[in-house]
XYZ file of C-alpha atoms in Angstrom:
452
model
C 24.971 -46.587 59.278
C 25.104 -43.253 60.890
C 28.466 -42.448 58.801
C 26.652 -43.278 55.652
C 23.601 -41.209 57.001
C 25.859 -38.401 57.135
C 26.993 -38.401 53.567
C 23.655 -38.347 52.275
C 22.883 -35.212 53.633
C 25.490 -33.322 51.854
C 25.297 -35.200 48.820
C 21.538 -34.056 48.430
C 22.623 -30.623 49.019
C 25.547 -30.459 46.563
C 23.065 -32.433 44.034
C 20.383 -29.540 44.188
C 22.660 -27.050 43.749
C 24.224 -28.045 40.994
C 20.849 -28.942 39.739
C 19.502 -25.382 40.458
C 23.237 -23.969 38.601
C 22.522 -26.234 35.665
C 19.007 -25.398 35.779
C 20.214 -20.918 35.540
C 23.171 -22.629 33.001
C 20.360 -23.850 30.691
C 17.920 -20.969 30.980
C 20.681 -18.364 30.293
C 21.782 -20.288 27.441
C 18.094 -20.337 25.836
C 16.984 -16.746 26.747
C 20.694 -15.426 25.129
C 19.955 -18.078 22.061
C 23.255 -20.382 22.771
C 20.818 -23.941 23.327
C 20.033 -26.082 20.500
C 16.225 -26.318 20.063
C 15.282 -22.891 21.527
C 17.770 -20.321 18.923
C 17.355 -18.208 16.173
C 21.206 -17.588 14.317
C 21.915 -14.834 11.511
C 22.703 -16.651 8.315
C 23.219 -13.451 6.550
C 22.850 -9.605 6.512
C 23.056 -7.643 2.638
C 25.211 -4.563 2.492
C 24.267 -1.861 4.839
C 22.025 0.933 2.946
C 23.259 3.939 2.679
C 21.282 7.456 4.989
C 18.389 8.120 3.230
C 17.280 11.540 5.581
C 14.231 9.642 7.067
C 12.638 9.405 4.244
C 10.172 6.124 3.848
C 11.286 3.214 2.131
C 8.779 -0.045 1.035
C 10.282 -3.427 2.049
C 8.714 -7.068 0.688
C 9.779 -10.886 0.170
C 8.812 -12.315 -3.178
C 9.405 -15.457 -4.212
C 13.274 -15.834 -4.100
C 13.470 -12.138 -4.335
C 13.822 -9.321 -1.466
C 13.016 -5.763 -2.497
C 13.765 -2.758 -1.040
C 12.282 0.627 -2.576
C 14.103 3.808 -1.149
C 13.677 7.536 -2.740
C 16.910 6.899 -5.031
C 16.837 3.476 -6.002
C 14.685 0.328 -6.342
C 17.003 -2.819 -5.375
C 16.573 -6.653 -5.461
C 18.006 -8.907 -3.167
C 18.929 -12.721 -3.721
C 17.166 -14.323 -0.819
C 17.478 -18.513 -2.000
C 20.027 -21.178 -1.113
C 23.496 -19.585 -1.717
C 22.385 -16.073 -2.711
C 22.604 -14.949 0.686
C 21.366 -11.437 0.100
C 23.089 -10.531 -2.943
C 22.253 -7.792 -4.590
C 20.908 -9.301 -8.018
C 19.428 -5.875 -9.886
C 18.972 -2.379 -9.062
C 16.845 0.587 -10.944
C 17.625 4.247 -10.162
C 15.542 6.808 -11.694
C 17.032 9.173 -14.513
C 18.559 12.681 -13.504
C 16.813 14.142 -10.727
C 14.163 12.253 -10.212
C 13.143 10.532 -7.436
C 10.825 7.677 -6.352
C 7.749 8.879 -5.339
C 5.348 6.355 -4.898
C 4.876 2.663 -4.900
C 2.543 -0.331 -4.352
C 2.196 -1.973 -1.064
C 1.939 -5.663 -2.485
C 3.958 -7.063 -5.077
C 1.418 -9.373 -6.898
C 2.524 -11.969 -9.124
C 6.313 -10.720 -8.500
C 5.141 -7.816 -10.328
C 6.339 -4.019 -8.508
C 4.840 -0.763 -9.494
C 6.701 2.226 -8.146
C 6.196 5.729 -9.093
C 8.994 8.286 -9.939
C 9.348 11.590 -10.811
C 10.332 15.363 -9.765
C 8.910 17.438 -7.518
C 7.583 20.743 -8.077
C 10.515 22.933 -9.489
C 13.095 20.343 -9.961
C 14.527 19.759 -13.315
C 16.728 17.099 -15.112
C 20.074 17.235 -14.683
C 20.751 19.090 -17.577
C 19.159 22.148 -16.115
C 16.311 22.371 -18.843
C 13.277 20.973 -17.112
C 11.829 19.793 -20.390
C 9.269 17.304 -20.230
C 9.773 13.449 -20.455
C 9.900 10.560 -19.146
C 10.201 10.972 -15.625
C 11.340 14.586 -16.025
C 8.278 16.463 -15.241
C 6.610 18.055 -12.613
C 4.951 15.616 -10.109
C 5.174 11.712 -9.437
C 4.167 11.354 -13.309
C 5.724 8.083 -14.687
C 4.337 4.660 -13.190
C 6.989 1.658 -13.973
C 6.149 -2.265 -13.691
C 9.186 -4.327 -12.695
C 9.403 -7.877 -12.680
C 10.873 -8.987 -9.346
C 12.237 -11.690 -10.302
C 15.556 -10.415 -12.396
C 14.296 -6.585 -12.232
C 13.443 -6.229 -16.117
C 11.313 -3.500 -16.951
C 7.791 -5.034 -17.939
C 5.871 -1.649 -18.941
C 5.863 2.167 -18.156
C 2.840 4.562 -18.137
C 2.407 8.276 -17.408
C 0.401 9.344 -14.295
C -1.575 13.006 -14.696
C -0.397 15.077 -12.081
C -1.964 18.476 -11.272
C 0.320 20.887 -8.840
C 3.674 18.783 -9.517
C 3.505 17.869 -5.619
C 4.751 14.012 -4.741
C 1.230 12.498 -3.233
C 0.994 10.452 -0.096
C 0.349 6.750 -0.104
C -2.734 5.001 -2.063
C -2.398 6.359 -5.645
C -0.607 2.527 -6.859
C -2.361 -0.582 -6.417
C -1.887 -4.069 -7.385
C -3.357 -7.441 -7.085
C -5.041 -10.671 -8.887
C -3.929 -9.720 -12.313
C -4.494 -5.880 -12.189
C -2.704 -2.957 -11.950
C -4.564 0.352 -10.268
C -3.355 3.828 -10.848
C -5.238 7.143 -9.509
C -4.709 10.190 -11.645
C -4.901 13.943 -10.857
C -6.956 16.097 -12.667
C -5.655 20.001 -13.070
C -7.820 22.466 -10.693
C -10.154 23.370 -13.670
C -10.530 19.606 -14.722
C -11.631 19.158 -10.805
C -14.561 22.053 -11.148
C -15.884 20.139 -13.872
C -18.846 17.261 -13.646
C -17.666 14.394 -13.122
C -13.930 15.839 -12.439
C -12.910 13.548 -9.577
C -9.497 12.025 -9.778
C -9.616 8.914 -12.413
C -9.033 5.491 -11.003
C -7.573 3.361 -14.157
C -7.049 -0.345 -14.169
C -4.271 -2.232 -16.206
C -3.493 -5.537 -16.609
C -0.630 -6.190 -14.251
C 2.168 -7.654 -16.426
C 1.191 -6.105 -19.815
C 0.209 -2.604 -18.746
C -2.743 -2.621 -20.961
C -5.552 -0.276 -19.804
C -8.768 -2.600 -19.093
C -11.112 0.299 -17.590
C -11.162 3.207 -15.942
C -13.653 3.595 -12.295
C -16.812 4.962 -12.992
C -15.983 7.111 -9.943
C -19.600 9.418 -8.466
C -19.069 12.684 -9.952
C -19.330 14.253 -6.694
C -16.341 12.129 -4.972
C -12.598 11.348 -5.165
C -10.945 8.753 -4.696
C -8.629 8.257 -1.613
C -7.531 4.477 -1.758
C -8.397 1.429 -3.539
C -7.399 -2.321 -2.848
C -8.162 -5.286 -5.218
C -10.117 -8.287 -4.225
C -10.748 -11.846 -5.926
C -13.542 -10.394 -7.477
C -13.953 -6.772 -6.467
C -11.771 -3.840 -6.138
C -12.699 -2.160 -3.643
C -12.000 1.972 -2.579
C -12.020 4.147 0.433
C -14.048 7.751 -1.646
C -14.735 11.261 0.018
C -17.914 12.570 -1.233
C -20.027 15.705 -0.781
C -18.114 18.630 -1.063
C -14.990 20.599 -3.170
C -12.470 18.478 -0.640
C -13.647 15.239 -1.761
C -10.863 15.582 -4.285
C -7.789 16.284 -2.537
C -6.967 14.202 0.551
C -4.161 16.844 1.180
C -7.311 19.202 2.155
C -7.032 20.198 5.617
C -11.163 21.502 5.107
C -13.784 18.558 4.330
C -16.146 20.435 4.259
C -19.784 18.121 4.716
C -16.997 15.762 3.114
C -18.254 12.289 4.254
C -15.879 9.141 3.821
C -17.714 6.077 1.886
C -17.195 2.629 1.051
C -17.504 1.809 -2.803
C -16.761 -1.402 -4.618
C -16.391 -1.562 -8.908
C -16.815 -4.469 -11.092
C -13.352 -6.515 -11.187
C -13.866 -6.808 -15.319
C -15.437 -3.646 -16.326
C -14.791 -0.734 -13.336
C -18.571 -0.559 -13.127
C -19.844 0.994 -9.849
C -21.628 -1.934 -7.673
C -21.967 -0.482 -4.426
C -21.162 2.755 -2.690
C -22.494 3.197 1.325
C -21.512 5.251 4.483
C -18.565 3.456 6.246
C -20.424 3.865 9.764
C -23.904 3.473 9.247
C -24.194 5.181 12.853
C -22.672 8.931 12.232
C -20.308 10.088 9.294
C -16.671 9.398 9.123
C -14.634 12.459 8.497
C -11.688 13.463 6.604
C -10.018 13.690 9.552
C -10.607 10.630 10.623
C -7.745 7.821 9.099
C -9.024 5.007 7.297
C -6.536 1.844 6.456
C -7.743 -0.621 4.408
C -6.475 -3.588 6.223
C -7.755 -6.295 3.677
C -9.738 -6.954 0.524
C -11.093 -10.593 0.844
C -13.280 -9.218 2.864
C -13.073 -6.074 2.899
C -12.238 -4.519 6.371
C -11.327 -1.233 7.224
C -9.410 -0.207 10.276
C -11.100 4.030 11.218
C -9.220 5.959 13.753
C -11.728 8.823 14.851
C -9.369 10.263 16.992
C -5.530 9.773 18.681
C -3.270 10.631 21.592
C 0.240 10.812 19.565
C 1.715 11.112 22.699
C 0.574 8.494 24.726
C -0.562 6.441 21.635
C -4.002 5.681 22.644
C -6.837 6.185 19.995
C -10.256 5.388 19.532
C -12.065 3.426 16.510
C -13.250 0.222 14.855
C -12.704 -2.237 12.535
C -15.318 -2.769 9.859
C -15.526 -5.984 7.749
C -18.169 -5.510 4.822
C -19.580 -8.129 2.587
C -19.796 -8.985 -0.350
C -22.732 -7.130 -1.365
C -21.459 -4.496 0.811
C -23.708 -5.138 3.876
C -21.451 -3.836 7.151
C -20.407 -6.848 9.879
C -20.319 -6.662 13.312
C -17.536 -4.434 14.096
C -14.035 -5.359 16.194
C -13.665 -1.878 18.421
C -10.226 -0.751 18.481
C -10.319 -0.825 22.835
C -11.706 -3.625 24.343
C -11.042 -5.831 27.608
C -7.883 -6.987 25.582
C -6.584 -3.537 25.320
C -5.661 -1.708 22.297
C -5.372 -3.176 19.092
C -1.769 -1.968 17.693
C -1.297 -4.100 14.589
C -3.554 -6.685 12.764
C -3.606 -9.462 9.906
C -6.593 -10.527 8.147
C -7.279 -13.976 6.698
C -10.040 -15.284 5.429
C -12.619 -14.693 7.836
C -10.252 -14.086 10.831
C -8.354 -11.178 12.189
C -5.287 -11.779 14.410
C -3.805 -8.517 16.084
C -1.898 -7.575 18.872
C -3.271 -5.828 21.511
C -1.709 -3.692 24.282
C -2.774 -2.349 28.276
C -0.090 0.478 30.175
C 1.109 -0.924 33.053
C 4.206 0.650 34.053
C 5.283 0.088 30.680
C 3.290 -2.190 27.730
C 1.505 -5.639 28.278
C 0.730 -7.550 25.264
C -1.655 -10.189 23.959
C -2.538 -12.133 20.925
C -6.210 -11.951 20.159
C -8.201 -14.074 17.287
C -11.592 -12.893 15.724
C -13.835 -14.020 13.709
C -14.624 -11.421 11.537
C -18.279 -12.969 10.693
C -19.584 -11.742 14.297
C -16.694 -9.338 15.657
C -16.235 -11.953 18.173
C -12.879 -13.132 20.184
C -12.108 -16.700 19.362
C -9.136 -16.965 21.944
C -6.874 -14.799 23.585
C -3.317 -14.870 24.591
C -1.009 -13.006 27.227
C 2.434 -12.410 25.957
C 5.364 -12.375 28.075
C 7.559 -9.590 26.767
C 6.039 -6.705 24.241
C 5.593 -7.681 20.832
C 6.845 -5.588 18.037
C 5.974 -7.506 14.640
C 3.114 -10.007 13.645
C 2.632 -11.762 10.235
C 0.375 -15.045 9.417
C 1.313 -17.517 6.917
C -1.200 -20.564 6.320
C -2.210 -22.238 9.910
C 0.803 -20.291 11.892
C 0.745 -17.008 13.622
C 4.338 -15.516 14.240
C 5.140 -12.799 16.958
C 8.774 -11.392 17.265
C 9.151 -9.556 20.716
C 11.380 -6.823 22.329
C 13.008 -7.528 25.863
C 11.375 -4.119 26.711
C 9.327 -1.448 24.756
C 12.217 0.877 25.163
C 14.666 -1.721 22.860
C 15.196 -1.117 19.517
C 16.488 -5.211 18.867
C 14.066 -8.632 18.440
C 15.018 -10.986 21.121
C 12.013 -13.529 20.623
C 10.480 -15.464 18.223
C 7.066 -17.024 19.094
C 4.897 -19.237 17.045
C 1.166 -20.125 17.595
C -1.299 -22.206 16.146
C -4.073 -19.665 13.899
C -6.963 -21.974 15.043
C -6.663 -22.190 18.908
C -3.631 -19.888 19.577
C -1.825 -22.435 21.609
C 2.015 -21.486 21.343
C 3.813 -24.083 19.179
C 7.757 -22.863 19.207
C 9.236 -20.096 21.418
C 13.361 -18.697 20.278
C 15.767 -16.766 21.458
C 17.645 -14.552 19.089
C 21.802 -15.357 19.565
C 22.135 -11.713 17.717
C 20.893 -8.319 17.891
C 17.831 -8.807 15.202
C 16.623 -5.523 13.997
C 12.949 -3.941 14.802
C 10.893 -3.718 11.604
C 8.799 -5.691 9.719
C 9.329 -9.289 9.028
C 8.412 -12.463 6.395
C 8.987 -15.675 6.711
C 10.922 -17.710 3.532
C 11.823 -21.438 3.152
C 12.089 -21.777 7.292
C 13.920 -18.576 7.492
C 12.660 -15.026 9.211
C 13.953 -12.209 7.152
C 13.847 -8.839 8.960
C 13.566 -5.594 7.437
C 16.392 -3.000 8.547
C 15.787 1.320 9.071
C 17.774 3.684 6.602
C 21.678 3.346 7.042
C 21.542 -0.322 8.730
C 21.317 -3.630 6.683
C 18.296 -3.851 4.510
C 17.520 -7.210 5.062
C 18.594 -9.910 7.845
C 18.042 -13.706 7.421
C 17.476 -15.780 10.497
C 16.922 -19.489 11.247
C 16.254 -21.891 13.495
C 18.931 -23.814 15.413
């Protein structure tokens, strides 16, 4: 007995420790995305883009379609079963010109981008004679169907000082098509000589109205509801119409909403019932159904702290509780609205970045539940009852190395992955079980990931 009694002894031992080295084996395996259950696996990458000099380029999934909008071209990508990111079409502008401008949603696999010269470019024939997409300014607005990349309709855009504007001035959603003209300096003295806002019907490019815009604003951005289409306007003084004007004046910021069918005015209010919102002050409207509006009073670029609130309106235009920007969850770095909730990601500094996952309910501005993160998250996007999170191993990695998956309702965490391969850190959609990741300037445009 006491032989046997010895054996045991070392048996246990040897047994836990190759329990505790299978136990490292199989968490090593999972965290580097080599276990079957807990990867994500590159299924394919397209061709690498070529330097585009930092400037911005658009990115979005449609249907079987990925798009990628750069300054010199406007490509589609094969995305379906066997297309594995194959370049299907591609649109470059004619001569000189560059793209200039385009809409943040594709609706109804319908693009509009903008292209154009700037100021004191010509064609390439030297002559600078006007045309299509040969004058001064971001003047020539092009629909695109996503789908094969045929050209559906083209429109000119007025342009005043033949500079390339910022972001805003394309818009498109349930069945329309928004486009915000310039007016020339002498236009802009005149009543009523705000820029235009001009609807279309998205596939035909058939004006249906244009904004019955108050003569003493201009319009800054627009976004189209279900039933509204709803702007961000600067009234009040000569800088309402210029959003390049470094002096507002008694410029105020407002919230205005137009008829869907006719551009009517409805409603047109103060965004902060409390005090005015400035020009200086950024306003992103995060969502249309309802409308809510992220306002940034004021920033820290270097440390990246900032102070504001997010506003969700009704429809009649009557202000919500707000969602501040800070709160015991930290601060709010990127959001998704929908329906009546907001989900966004929320940071504290802690020798170095701690993330959660915070619900609201836009209705009251209240948390629903909250969720601590394990590593910092750099991408968020919501599709039906899921909520999707890719992470960084640090906030000082430019790679993905975690996918996590939560449930929109009660945010309990439904799948956690481990990238196998460097996954690059940009913005991300979700097709047919797959992640697709969106790639910087030089490096692939798209990536496809999936679950193994």
């Amino acid at each position: 007995m006491s032989g046997r009694a010895g054996l045991i002894k070392p048996l246990v031992v040897i047994g836990l420790v190759l329990g505790a080295v299978g136990s490292l084996t199989a968490w090593f395996l999972s965290f580097e995305g080599y276990l079957p259950g807990d990867s994500m696996v590159r299924t394919w990458a397209t061709a690498k883009d070529r330097p585009s000099d930092d400037k911005p380029n658009r990115s979005w999934v449609v249907g079987d379609v990925a798009v990628r909008s750069r300054f010199d071209a406007v490509t589609g990508f094969g995305v379906a079963d066997g297309q594995d990111g194959k370049k299907l079409w591609e649109f470059v502008p004619p001569g000189r010109a560059q793209i200039c401008g385009s809409a943040p949603r594709a609706d109804e696999g319908v693009l509009l981008v903008a292209y154009g010269t700037e100021s004191g470019a010509t064609t390439s024939g030297g002559t600078g004679t006007p045309g299509r997409g040969t004058g001064k300014g971001c003047a020539t607005v092009l629909a695109f169907d996503v789908k094969d990349g045929r050209e559906l309709w083209s429109v000119p855009r007025a342009v005043s000082d033949g500079r390339f504007p910022g972001d805003g001035f394309l818009e498109a959603g349930n069945g329309l098509a928004l486009v915000r003209h310039e007016r020339t300096e002498q236009e802009a003295r005149a009543p009523g000589g705000n820029r235009a806002l001009r609807a279309l019907d998205l596939r035909t490019g058939k004006i249906r109205w244009t904004a019955a815009v108050p003569a003493t604003c201009g319009v800054w951005d627009t976004r189209v509801g279900s039933e509204q289409v709803h702007a961000v306007l600067a009234c009040g003084g000569e800088g309402a119409d210029d959003p390049a004007s470094a002096d507002g004046g008694d410029v105020e910021l407002m919230a205005a909403s137009f008829d869907r069918d006719t551009g009517a005015l409805k409603w047109n209010i103060p965004i902060d019932a409390r005090r005015p919102v400035s020009t200086d002050s950024t306003v992103v409207m995060e969502s249309a159904d309802p409308l809510v509006l992220r306002v940034v009073r004021s920033s820290n670029g270097n440390s990246g702290e900032a102070t504001g609130t997010f506003i969700a309106f009704g429809q009649d235009g009557r202000p919500r509780p707000g969602v501040e920007l800070n709160g015991d969850y930290g601060q709010i770095d990127r959001a998704e609205v929908v329906g009546e909730r907001m989900y966004a990601l929320a940071w504290t500094y802690q020798k170095g970045r701690h993330y959660r996952l915070v619900g609201f309910d836009l209705k009251t501005g209240e948390e629903v539940w909250n969720e601590e993160l394990d590593e910092p998250a750099a991408g968020l996007a919501v599709r039906g009852d899921r909520v999707s999170v890719l992470c960084e191993w640090s906030t000082q990695s430019s790679a993905i190395t975690e996918l996590l998956v939560f449930d929109a309702g009660n945010g309990e965490e439904l799948d956690e992955r481990h990238f196998r391969e460097d996954a690059p850190s940009g913005h991300f959609f979700e097709h047919e079980g797959r992640i697709i990741v969106t790639g910087a300037a030089g490096g692939h445009a798209f990536t496809a990931f999936e679950r193994w």
